[in-house]
PDB file of C-alpha atoms in Angstrom:
ATOM      1  CA  GLU R  10      -1.634 -12.228 -15.375  1.00  0.00           C
ATOM      2  CA  VAL R  11      -1.447  -9.092 -13.897  1.00  0.00           C
ATOM      3  CA  GLN R  12       1.686  -7.056 -13.927  1.00  0.00           C
ATOM      4  CA  LEU R  13       2.959  -3.928 -12.239  1.00  0.00           C
ATOM      5  CA  VAL R  14       7.210  -3.463 -13.011  1.00  0.00           C
ATOM      6  CA  GLU R  15       8.213  -0.363 -12.034  1.00  0.00           C
ATOM      7  CA  SER R  16      11.876   2.198 -13.348  1.00  0.00           C
ATOM      8  CA  GLY R  17      13.097   5.250 -13.179  1.00  0.00           C
ATOM      9  CA  GLY R  18      14.275   5.504  -9.779  1.00  0.00           C
ATOM     10  CA  GLY R  19      18.692   5.629  -8.843  1.00  0.00           C
ATOM     11  CA  LEU R  20      20.746   8.476  -7.570  1.00  0.00           C
ATOM     12  CA  VAL R  21      19.746  11.828  -7.523  1.00  0.00           C
ATOM     13  CA  GLN R  22      21.410  15.053  -5.845  1.00  0.00           C
ATOM     14  CA  PRO R  23      19.168  16.904  -2.721  1.00  0.00           C
ATOM     15  CA  GLY R  24      16.760  19.680  -5.137  1.00  0.00           C
ATOM     16  CA  GLY R  25      17.043  17.052  -8.162  1.00  0.00           C
ATOM     17  CA  SER R  26      14.177  15.432 -10.142  1.00  0.00           C
ATOM     18  CA  LEU R  27      13.387  12.057 -11.609  1.00  0.00           C
ATOM     19  CA  ARG R  28      10.706  10.602 -12.899  1.00  0.00           C
ATOM     20  CA  LEU R  29      10.024   7.135 -12.539  1.00  0.00           C
ATOM     21  CA  SER R  30       7.451   5.116 -15.016  1.00  0.00           C
ATOM     22  CA  CYS R  31       5.444   1.845 -14.450  1.00  0.00           C
ATOM     23  CA  ALA R  32       4.590  -0.671 -16.782  1.00  0.00           C
ATOM     24  CA  ALA R  33       1.110  -2.026 -16.584  1.00  0.00           C
ATOM     25  CA  SER R  34       0.483  -5.313 -18.573  1.00  0.00           C
ATOM     26  CA  GLY R  35      -1.952  -8.441 -18.126  1.00  0.00           C
ATOM     27  CA  PHE R  36      -5.168  -6.300 -17.678  1.00  0.00           C
ATOM     28  CA  THR R  37      -7.171  -3.656 -19.371  1.00  0.00           C
ATOM     29  CA  PHE R  38      -5.386  -0.459 -17.716  1.00  0.00           C
ATOM     30  CA  SER R  39      -7.286   2.224 -18.316  1.00  0.00           C
ATOM     31  CA  SER R  40     -10.022   0.796 -16.800  1.00  0.00           C
ATOM     32  CA  TYR R  41      -8.562   0.917 -13.831  1.00  0.00           C
ATOM     33  CA  GLU R  42      -7.509   3.549 -11.242  1.00  0.00           C
ATOM     34  CA  MET R  43      -3.519   3.754 -10.116  1.00  0.00           C
ATOM     35  CA  ASN R  44      -1.663   4.553  -7.042  1.00  0.00           C
ATOM     36  CA  TRP R  45       1.764   5.648  -6.163  1.00  0.00           C
ATOM     37  CA  VAL R  46       2.720   3.490  -2.289  1.00  0.00           C
ATOM     38  CA  ARG R  47       6.466   5.095  -0.735  1.00  0.00           C
ATOM     39  CA  GLN R  48       8.002   2.910   1.799  1.00  0.00           C
ATOM     40  CA  ALA R  49      11.645   4.796   3.605  1.00  0.00           C
ATOM     41  CA  PRO R  50      14.256   1.824   4.501  1.00  0.00           C
ATOM     42  CA  GLY R  51      13.337   0.012   7.236  1.00  0.00           C
ATOM     43  CA  LYS R  52       9.571   2.205   7.825  1.00  0.00           C
ATOM     44  CA  GLY R  53       6.554   1.876   6.883  1.00  0.00           C
ATOM     45  CA  LEU R  54       4.074   2.204   3.859  1.00  0.00           C
ATOM     46  CA  GLU R  55       2.738   5.577   2.845  1.00  0.00           C
ATOM     47  CA  TRP R  56       0.786   6.456   0.370  1.00  0.00           C
ATOM     48  CA  VAL R  57       1.880   9.596  -2.486  1.00  0.00           C
ATOM     49  CA  SER R  58      -0.636  10.118  -4.610  1.00  0.00           C
ATOM     50  CA  TYR R  59      -4.223   8.335  -6.696  1.00  0.00           C
ATOM     51  CA  ILE R  60      -5.573   9.337 -10.572  1.00  0.00           C
ATOM     52  CA  SER R  61      -7.803   7.832 -11.199  1.00  0.00           C
ATOM     53  CA  SER R  62      -8.710   5.534 -14.602  1.00  0.00           C
ATOM     54  CA  SER R  63      -9.243   8.853 -16.808  1.00  0.00           C
ATOM     55  CA  GLY R  64      -6.866  11.096 -15.389  1.00  0.00           C
ATOM     56  CA  SER R  65      -9.241  13.580 -14.437  1.00  0.00           C
ATOM     57  CA  THR R  66      -9.424  13.354 -10.899  1.00  0.00           C
ATOM     58  CA  ILE R  67      -5.932  13.251  -8.526  1.00  0.00           C
ATOM     59  CA  TYR R  68      -4.649  13.360  -5.357  1.00  0.00           C
ATOM     60  CA  TYR R  69      -1.924  14.008  -3.677  1.00  0.00           C
ATOM     61  CA  ALA R  70      -0.114  13.479   0.647  1.00  0.00           C
ATOM     62  CA  ASP R  71       0.678  17.090   1.762  1.00  0.00           C
ATOM     63  CA  SER R  72       4.272  15.929   1.310  1.00  0.00           C
ATOM     64  CA  VAL R  73       4.780  15.889  -1.873  1.00  0.00           C
ATOM     65  CA  LYS R  74       2.038  18.101  -2.905  1.00  0.00           C
ATOM     66  CA  GLY R  75       3.511  20.754  -5.389  1.00  0.00           C
ATOM     67  CA  ARG R  76       6.608  18.708  -6.080  1.00  0.00           C
ATOM     68  CA  PHE R  77       5.263  15.799  -7.285  1.00  0.00           C
ATOM     69  CA  THR R  78       2.976  15.076 -10.676  1.00  0.00           C
ATOM     70  CA  ILE R  79       1.300  11.483 -11.367  1.00  0.00           C
ATOM     71  CA  SER R  80       0.054  11.081 -14.961  1.00  0.00           C
ATOM     72  CA  ARG R  81      -0.830   7.906 -17.191  1.00  0.00           C
ATOM     73  CA  ASP R  82      -1.040   7.430 -20.535  1.00  0.00           C
ATOM     74  CA  ASN R  83      -3.562   4.857 -21.401  1.00  0.00           C
ATOM     75  CA  ALA R  84      -2.748   4.080 -24.946  1.00  0.00           C
ATOM     76  CA  LYS R  85       0.756   3.291 -23.464  1.00  0.00           C
ATOM     77  CA  ASN R  86      -0.845   1.160 -20.046  1.00  0.00           C
ATOM     78  CA  SER R  87       2.066   2.974 -18.224  1.00  0.00           C
ATOM     79  CA  LEU R  88       1.808   4.992 -15.156  1.00  0.00           C
ATOM     80  CA  TYR R  89       4.413   8.038 -14.416  1.00  0.00           C
ATOM     81  CA  LEU R  90       5.976   9.760 -11.263  1.00  0.00           C
ATOM     82  CA  GLN R  91       7.260  13.449 -11.937  1.00  0.00           C
ATOM     83  CA  MET R  92       9.191  13.887  -8.768  1.00  0.00           C
ATOM     84  CA  ASN R  93      10.896  17.583  -8.993  1.00  0.00           C
ATOM     85  CA  SER R  94      12.791  19.751  -5.795  1.00  0.00           C
ATOM     86  CA  LEU R  95      13.583  15.890  -4.425  1.00  0.00           C
ATOM     87  CA  ARG R  96      14.451  16.138  -0.156  1.00  0.00           C
ATOM     88  CA  ALA R  97      16.176  13.361   1.390  1.00  0.00           C
ATOM     89  CA  GLU R  98      13.416  12.594   2.813  1.00  0.00           C
ATOM     90  CA  ASP R  99      11.986  11.006  -0.524  1.00  0.00           C
ATOM     91  CA  THR R 100      14.719   7.943  -0.205  1.00  0.00           C
ATOM     92  CA  ALA R 101      12.500   5.199  -0.894  1.00  0.00           C
ATOM     93  CA  VAL R 102      11.040   1.976  -2.474  1.00  0.00           C
ATOM     94  CA  TYR R 103       7.853   3.691  -4.722  1.00  0.00           C
ATOM     95  CA  TYR R 104       5.398   1.043  -5.482  1.00  0.00           C
ATOM     96  CA  CYS R 105       3.293   1.478  -8.421  1.00  0.00           C
ATOM     97  CA  ALA R 106      -0.529  -0.116  -6.628  1.00  0.00           C
ATOM     98  CA  ARG R 107      -3.934  -1.286  -8.502  1.00  0.00           C
ATOM     99  CA  ILE R 108      -7.019   0.392  -7.671  1.00  0.00           C
ATOM    100  CA  LEU R 109      -9.936  -2.683  -7.228  1.00  0.00           C
ATOM    101  CA  PRO R 110     -12.980  -0.684  -7.384  1.00  0.00           C
ATOM    102  CA  SER R 111     -15.556  -2.968  -5.344  1.00  0.00           C
ATOM    103  CA  ILE R 112     -19.530  -2.173  -3.569  1.00  0.00           C
ATOM    104  CA  VAL R 113     -17.417  -2.352  -0.201  1.00  0.00           C
ATOM    105  CA  GLY R 114     -14.496   0.649  -2.189  1.00  0.00           C
ATOM    106  CA  ALA R 115     -11.508   0.631  -3.848  1.00  0.00           C
ATOM    107  CA  TYR R 116      -8.733  -0.764  -2.730  1.00  0.00           C
ATOM    108  CA  ILE R 117      -4.795  -2.148  -4.024  1.00  0.00           C
ATOM    109  CA  ASP R 118      -5.247  -5.113  -5.186  1.00  0.00           C
ATOM    110  CA  TYR R 119      -1.748  -5.333  -7.322  1.00  0.00           C
ATOM    111  CA  TRP R 120       1.461  -3.734  -6.379  1.00  0.00           C
ATOM    112  CA  GLY R 121       4.852  -3.951  -8.327  1.00  0.00           C
ATOM    113  CA  GLN R 122       8.104  -4.687  -7.049  1.00  0.00           C
ATOM    114  CA  GLY R 123       9.349  -1.596  -6.294  1.00  0.00           C
ATOM    115  CA  THR R 124      11.882   0.947  -7.712  1.00  0.00           C
ATOM    116  CA  LEU R 125      14.077   2.290  -5.058  1.00  0.00           C
ATOM    117  CA  VAL R 126      15.282   6.498  -5.243  1.00  0.00           C
ATOM    118  CA  THR R 127      17.722   7.816  -3.440  1.00  0.00           C
ATOM    119  CA  VAL R 128      18.708  11.416  -2.719  1.00  0.00           C
ATOM    120  CA  SER R 129      21.475  12.597  -1.391  1.00  0.00           C
ATOM    121  CA  SER R 130      24.349  14.484  -2.373  1.00  0.00           C
TER     122      SER R 130
ATOM    123  CA  VAL T  27      -6.218  13.195   8.173  1.00  0.00           C
ATOM    124  CA  ILE T  28      -7.638   9.550   9.367  1.00  0.00           C
ATOM    125  CA  TRP T  29      -5.013   8.437  11.928  1.00  0.00           C
ATOM    126  CA  MET T  30      -4.703   4.789  12.330  1.00  0.00           C
ATOM    127  CA  THR T  31      -2.778   3.263  15.542  1.00  0.00           C
ATOM    128  CA  GLN T  32      -1.491  -0.060  15.189  1.00  0.00           C
ATOM    129  CA  SER T  33      -0.741  -2.512  17.262  1.00  0.00           C
ATOM    130  CA  PRO T  34       1.717  -4.343  19.031  1.00  0.00           C
ATOM    131  CA  SER T  35       4.699  -3.125  16.980  1.00  0.00           C
ATOM    132  CA  LEU T  36       6.262  -6.199  17.358  1.00  0.00           C
ATOM    133  CA  LEU T  37       4.725  -9.767  17.877  1.00  0.00           C
ATOM    134  CA  SER T  38       6.654 -12.479  18.915  1.00  0.00           C
ATOM    135  CA  ALA T  39       4.846 -16.262  18.346  1.00  0.00           C
ATOM    136  CA  SER T  40       5.938 -19.737  17.841  1.00  0.00           C
ATOM    137  CA  THR T  41       4.661 -21.656  15.117  1.00  0.00           C
ATOM    138  CA  GLY T  42       1.388 -23.232  15.400  1.00  0.00           C
ATOM    139  CA  ASP T  43       0.318 -20.331  18.031  1.00  0.00           C
ATOM    140  CA  ARG T  44      -2.862 -17.772  17.425  1.00  0.00           C
ATOM    141  CA  VAL T  45      -2.020 -13.650  16.890  1.00  0.00           C
ATOM    142  CA  THR T  46      -4.208 -11.086  16.973  1.00  0.00           C
ATOM    143  CA  ILE T  47      -3.044  -7.835  15.421  1.00  0.00           C
ATOM    144  CA  SER T  48      -5.353  -4.355  16.528  1.00  0.00           C
ATOM    145  CA  CYS T  49      -5.973  -1.812  13.798  1.00  0.00           C
ATOM    146  CA  ARG T  50      -7.629   1.663  15.608  1.00  0.00           C
ATOM    147  CA  MET T  51      -8.716   4.724  13.946  1.00  0.00           C
ATOM    148  CA  SER T  52      -9.522   8.385  14.787  1.00  0.00           C
ATOM    149  CA  GLN T  53     -12.902   8.299  13.109  1.00  0.00           C
ATOM    150  CA  GLY T  54     -15.297   5.573  12.376  1.00  0.00           C
ATOM    151  CA  ILE T  55     -14.084   4.486   8.392  1.00  0.00           C
ATOM    152  CA  SER T  56     -17.193   1.730   7.934  1.00  0.00           C
ATOM    153  CA  SER T  57     -15.441  -1.417   6.690  1.00  0.00           C
ATOM    154  CA  TYR T  58     -12.948   0.304   4.337  1.00  0.00           C
ATOM    155  CA  LEU T  59     -10.115  -1.128   5.793  1.00  0.00           C
ATOM    156  CA  ALA T  60      -7.719  -3.648   4.582  1.00  0.00           C
ATOM    157  CA  TRP T  61      -4.619  -6.168   5.691  1.00  0.00           C
ATOM    158  CA  TYR T  62      -1.926  -6.527   3.380  1.00  0.00           C
ATOM    159  CA  GLN T  63       1.383  -8.886   4.141  1.00  0.00           C
ATOM    160  CA  GLN T  64       5.496  -8.010   3.513  1.00  0.00           C
ATOM    161  CA  LYS T  65       8.019 -10.303   3.622  1.00  0.00           C
ATOM    162  CA  PRO T  66      11.828  -8.447   3.258  1.00  0.00           C
ATOM    163  CA  GLY T  67      12.410  -6.856   0.001  1.00  0.00           C
ATOM    164  CA  LYS T  68       8.917  -7.539  -1.172  1.00  0.00           C
ATOM    165  CA  ALA T  69       6.173  -6.581  -2.124  1.00  0.00           C
ATOM    166  CA  PRO T  70       3.008  -5.922   0.177  1.00  0.00           C
ATOM    167  CA  GLU T  71       0.271  -8.877  -0.717  1.00  0.00           C
ATOM    168  CA  LEU T  72      -3.353  -8.465   0.208  1.00  0.00           C
ATOM    169  CA  LEU T  73      -5.333 -10.434   2.597  1.00  0.00           C
ATOM    170  CA  ILE T  74      -7.902  -8.738   3.632  1.00  0.00           C
ATOM    171  CA  TYR T  75      -9.748  -6.095   1.656  1.00  0.00           C
ATOM    172  CA  ALA T  76     -13.438  -5.196   3.399  1.00  0.00           C
ATOM    173  CA  ALA T  77     -12.551  -5.716   7.076  1.00  0.00           C
ATOM    174  CA  SER T  78     -13.550  -9.486   6.464  1.00  0.00           C
ATOM    175  CA  THR T  79     -13.059 -10.706   3.343  1.00  0.00           C
ATOM    176  CA  LEU T  80      -9.963 -12.698   2.206  1.00  0.00           C
ATOM    177  CA  GLN T  81      -8.690 -11.959  -0.954  1.00  0.00           C
ATOM    178  CA  SER T  82      -8.626 -15.166  -3.379  1.00  0.00           C
ATOM    179  CA  GLY T  83      -6.017 -17.273  -2.495  1.00  0.00           C
ATOM    180  CA  VAL T  84      -5.628 -16.877   0.604  1.00  0.00           C
ATOM    181  CA  PRO T  85      -5.071 -19.119   3.356  1.00  0.00           C
ATOM    182  CA  SER T  86      -8.251 -19.720   5.229  1.00  0.00           C
ATOM    183  CA  ARG T  87      -6.608 -19.527   8.501  1.00  0.00           C
ATOM    184  CA  PHE T  88      -6.177 -15.559   8.312  1.00  0.00           C
ATOM    185  CA  SER T  89      -9.272 -13.667   9.107  1.00  0.00           C
ATOM    186  CA  GLY T  90     -10.567 -10.187   9.852  1.00  0.00           C
ATOM    187  CA  SER T  91     -12.984  -9.155  12.015  1.00  0.00           C
ATOM    188  CA  GLY T  92     -14.298  -5.450  13.136  1.00  0.00           C
ATOM    189  CA  SER T  93     -16.057  -2.036  11.369  1.00  0.00           C
ATOM    190  CA  GLY T  94     -16.034   1.600  12.648  1.00  0.00           C
ATOM    191  CA  THR T  95     -13.092   2.584  14.260  1.00  0.00           C
ATOM    192  CA  ASP T  96     -11.917  -0.926  15.870  1.00  0.00           C
ATOM    193  CA  PHE T  97     -10.391  -3.971  13.497  1.00  0.00           C
ATOM    194  CA  THR T  98      -8.366  -7.127  14.505  1.00  0.00           C
ATOM    195  CA  LEU T  99      -6.479  -9.829  11.895  1.00  0.00           C
ATOM    196  CA  THR T 100      -6.125 -13.289  13.804  1.00  0.00           C
ATOM    197  CA  ILE T 101      -3.715 -15.846  12.379  1.00  0.00           C
ATOM    198  CA  SER T 102      -5.506 -18.659  13.540  1.00  0.00           C
ATOM    199  CA  CYS T 103      -2.727 -21.002  13.926  1.00  0.00           C
ATOM    200  CA  LEU T 104       0.324 -19.595  12.159  1.00  0.00           C
ATOM    201  CA  GLN T 105       2.763 -21.104   9.805  1.00  0.00           C
ATOM    202  CA  SER T 106       6.731 -20.693   9.405  1.00  0.00           C
ATOM    203  CA  GLU T 107       5.428 -18.552   6.303  1.00  0.00           C
ATOM    204  CA  ASP T 108       3.784 -16.195   8.089  1.00  0.00           C
ATOM    205  CA  PHE T 109       6.379 -14.791   9.533  1.00  0.00           C
ATOM    206  CA  ALA T 110       6.525 -11.352   8.351  1.00  0.00           C
ATOM    207  CA  THR T 111       5.201  -7.734   8.691  1.00  0.00           C
ATOM    208  CA  TYR T 112       1.182  -6.717   9.054  1.00  0.00           C
ATOM    209  CA  TYR T 113      -0.216  -3.749   7.592  1.00  0.00           C
ATOM    210  CA  CYS T 114      -4.106  -2.339   7.731  1.00  0.00           C
ATOM    211  CA  GLN T 115      -4.476   0.563   5.047  1.00  0.00           C
ATOM    212  CA  GLN T 116      -8.137   2.745   5.884  1.00  0.00           C
ATOM    213  CA  TYR T 117      -9.645   3.308   1.967  1.00  0.00           C
ATOM    214  CA  TYR T 118     -12.261   5.252   3.393  1.00  0.00           C
ATOM    215  CA  SER T 119     -11.235   8.491   2.380  1.00  0.00           C
ATOM    216  CA  PHE T 120      -7.439  10.314   1.217  1.00  0.00           C
ATOM    217  CA  PRO T 121      -5.192  11.139   1.983  1.00  0.00           C
ATOM    218  CA  TRP T 122      -5.373   6.972   2.612  1.00  0.00           C
ATOM    219  CA  THR T 123      -3.240   6.474   5.584  1.00  0.00           C
ATOM    220  CA  PHE T 124      -1.543   2.829   6.274  1.00  0.00           C
ATOM    221  CA  GLY T 125      -1.062   1.405  10.247  1.00  0.00           C
ATOM    222  CA  GLN T 126       2.806   1.170  11.484  1.00  0.00           C
ATOM    223  CA  GLY T 127       3.062  -2.159  10.608  1.00  0.00           C
ATOM    224  CA  THR T 128       3.659  -5.037  12.961  1.00  0.00           C
ATOM    225  CA  LYS T 129       6.439  -7.367  12.749  1.00  0.00           C
ATOM    226  CA  VAL T 130       5.551 -11.193  13.111  1.00  0.00           C
ATOM    227  CA  GLU T 131       9.066 -12.788  14.621  1.00  0.00           C
ATOM    228  CA  ILE T 132       9.286 -16.098  15.457  1.00  0.00           C
ATOM    229  CA  LYS T 133       9.780 -16.735  19.577  1.00  0.00           C
TER     230      LYS T 133
END
């Protein structure tokens, strides 16, 4: 069974930092591309960042570029999101999501349960 | 950036109704579109990928259609467990983008 378990969320002051982790199990983590997606309270879904299976290709949403860093440790079956210079508008539930490659493109097929990040003084 | 317009934002319906949700792209994306269902306090779940392919385990009352810029999610006979929020998402190019969401509520 595919499982994605996020951790590391919490309350942080504006300008502060936080590191999110996602522990993967039930599949060969090193073979899959991964994403972070977030959802502000009462709002819709927003794609945040992508990382290839090897970690060699990375993309970010403009809203987080230069402040957030995605990484992975395939030996530990873990995905990370280092978040610096946090702003109130970064307050959201952050989801770790697996990407399934296919002949019809690569899409998200599994999501973690999410971890809440609250940026407030 | 590929912009997405999802409509309606709110849909009031009764059990047994046929409902349709629309998603329109600012540029063509072939069939690189997914639909997700999200219930309150839960993570989204994949319903449909490649615009019209049903994810394993998803009831056949759900169907997707379209290609290029216009896409539709149809629920043929609404069940009580289908009251939720639905999102379309394009995976044609980065940045990936989501529709604004459609909340299906009980009339």
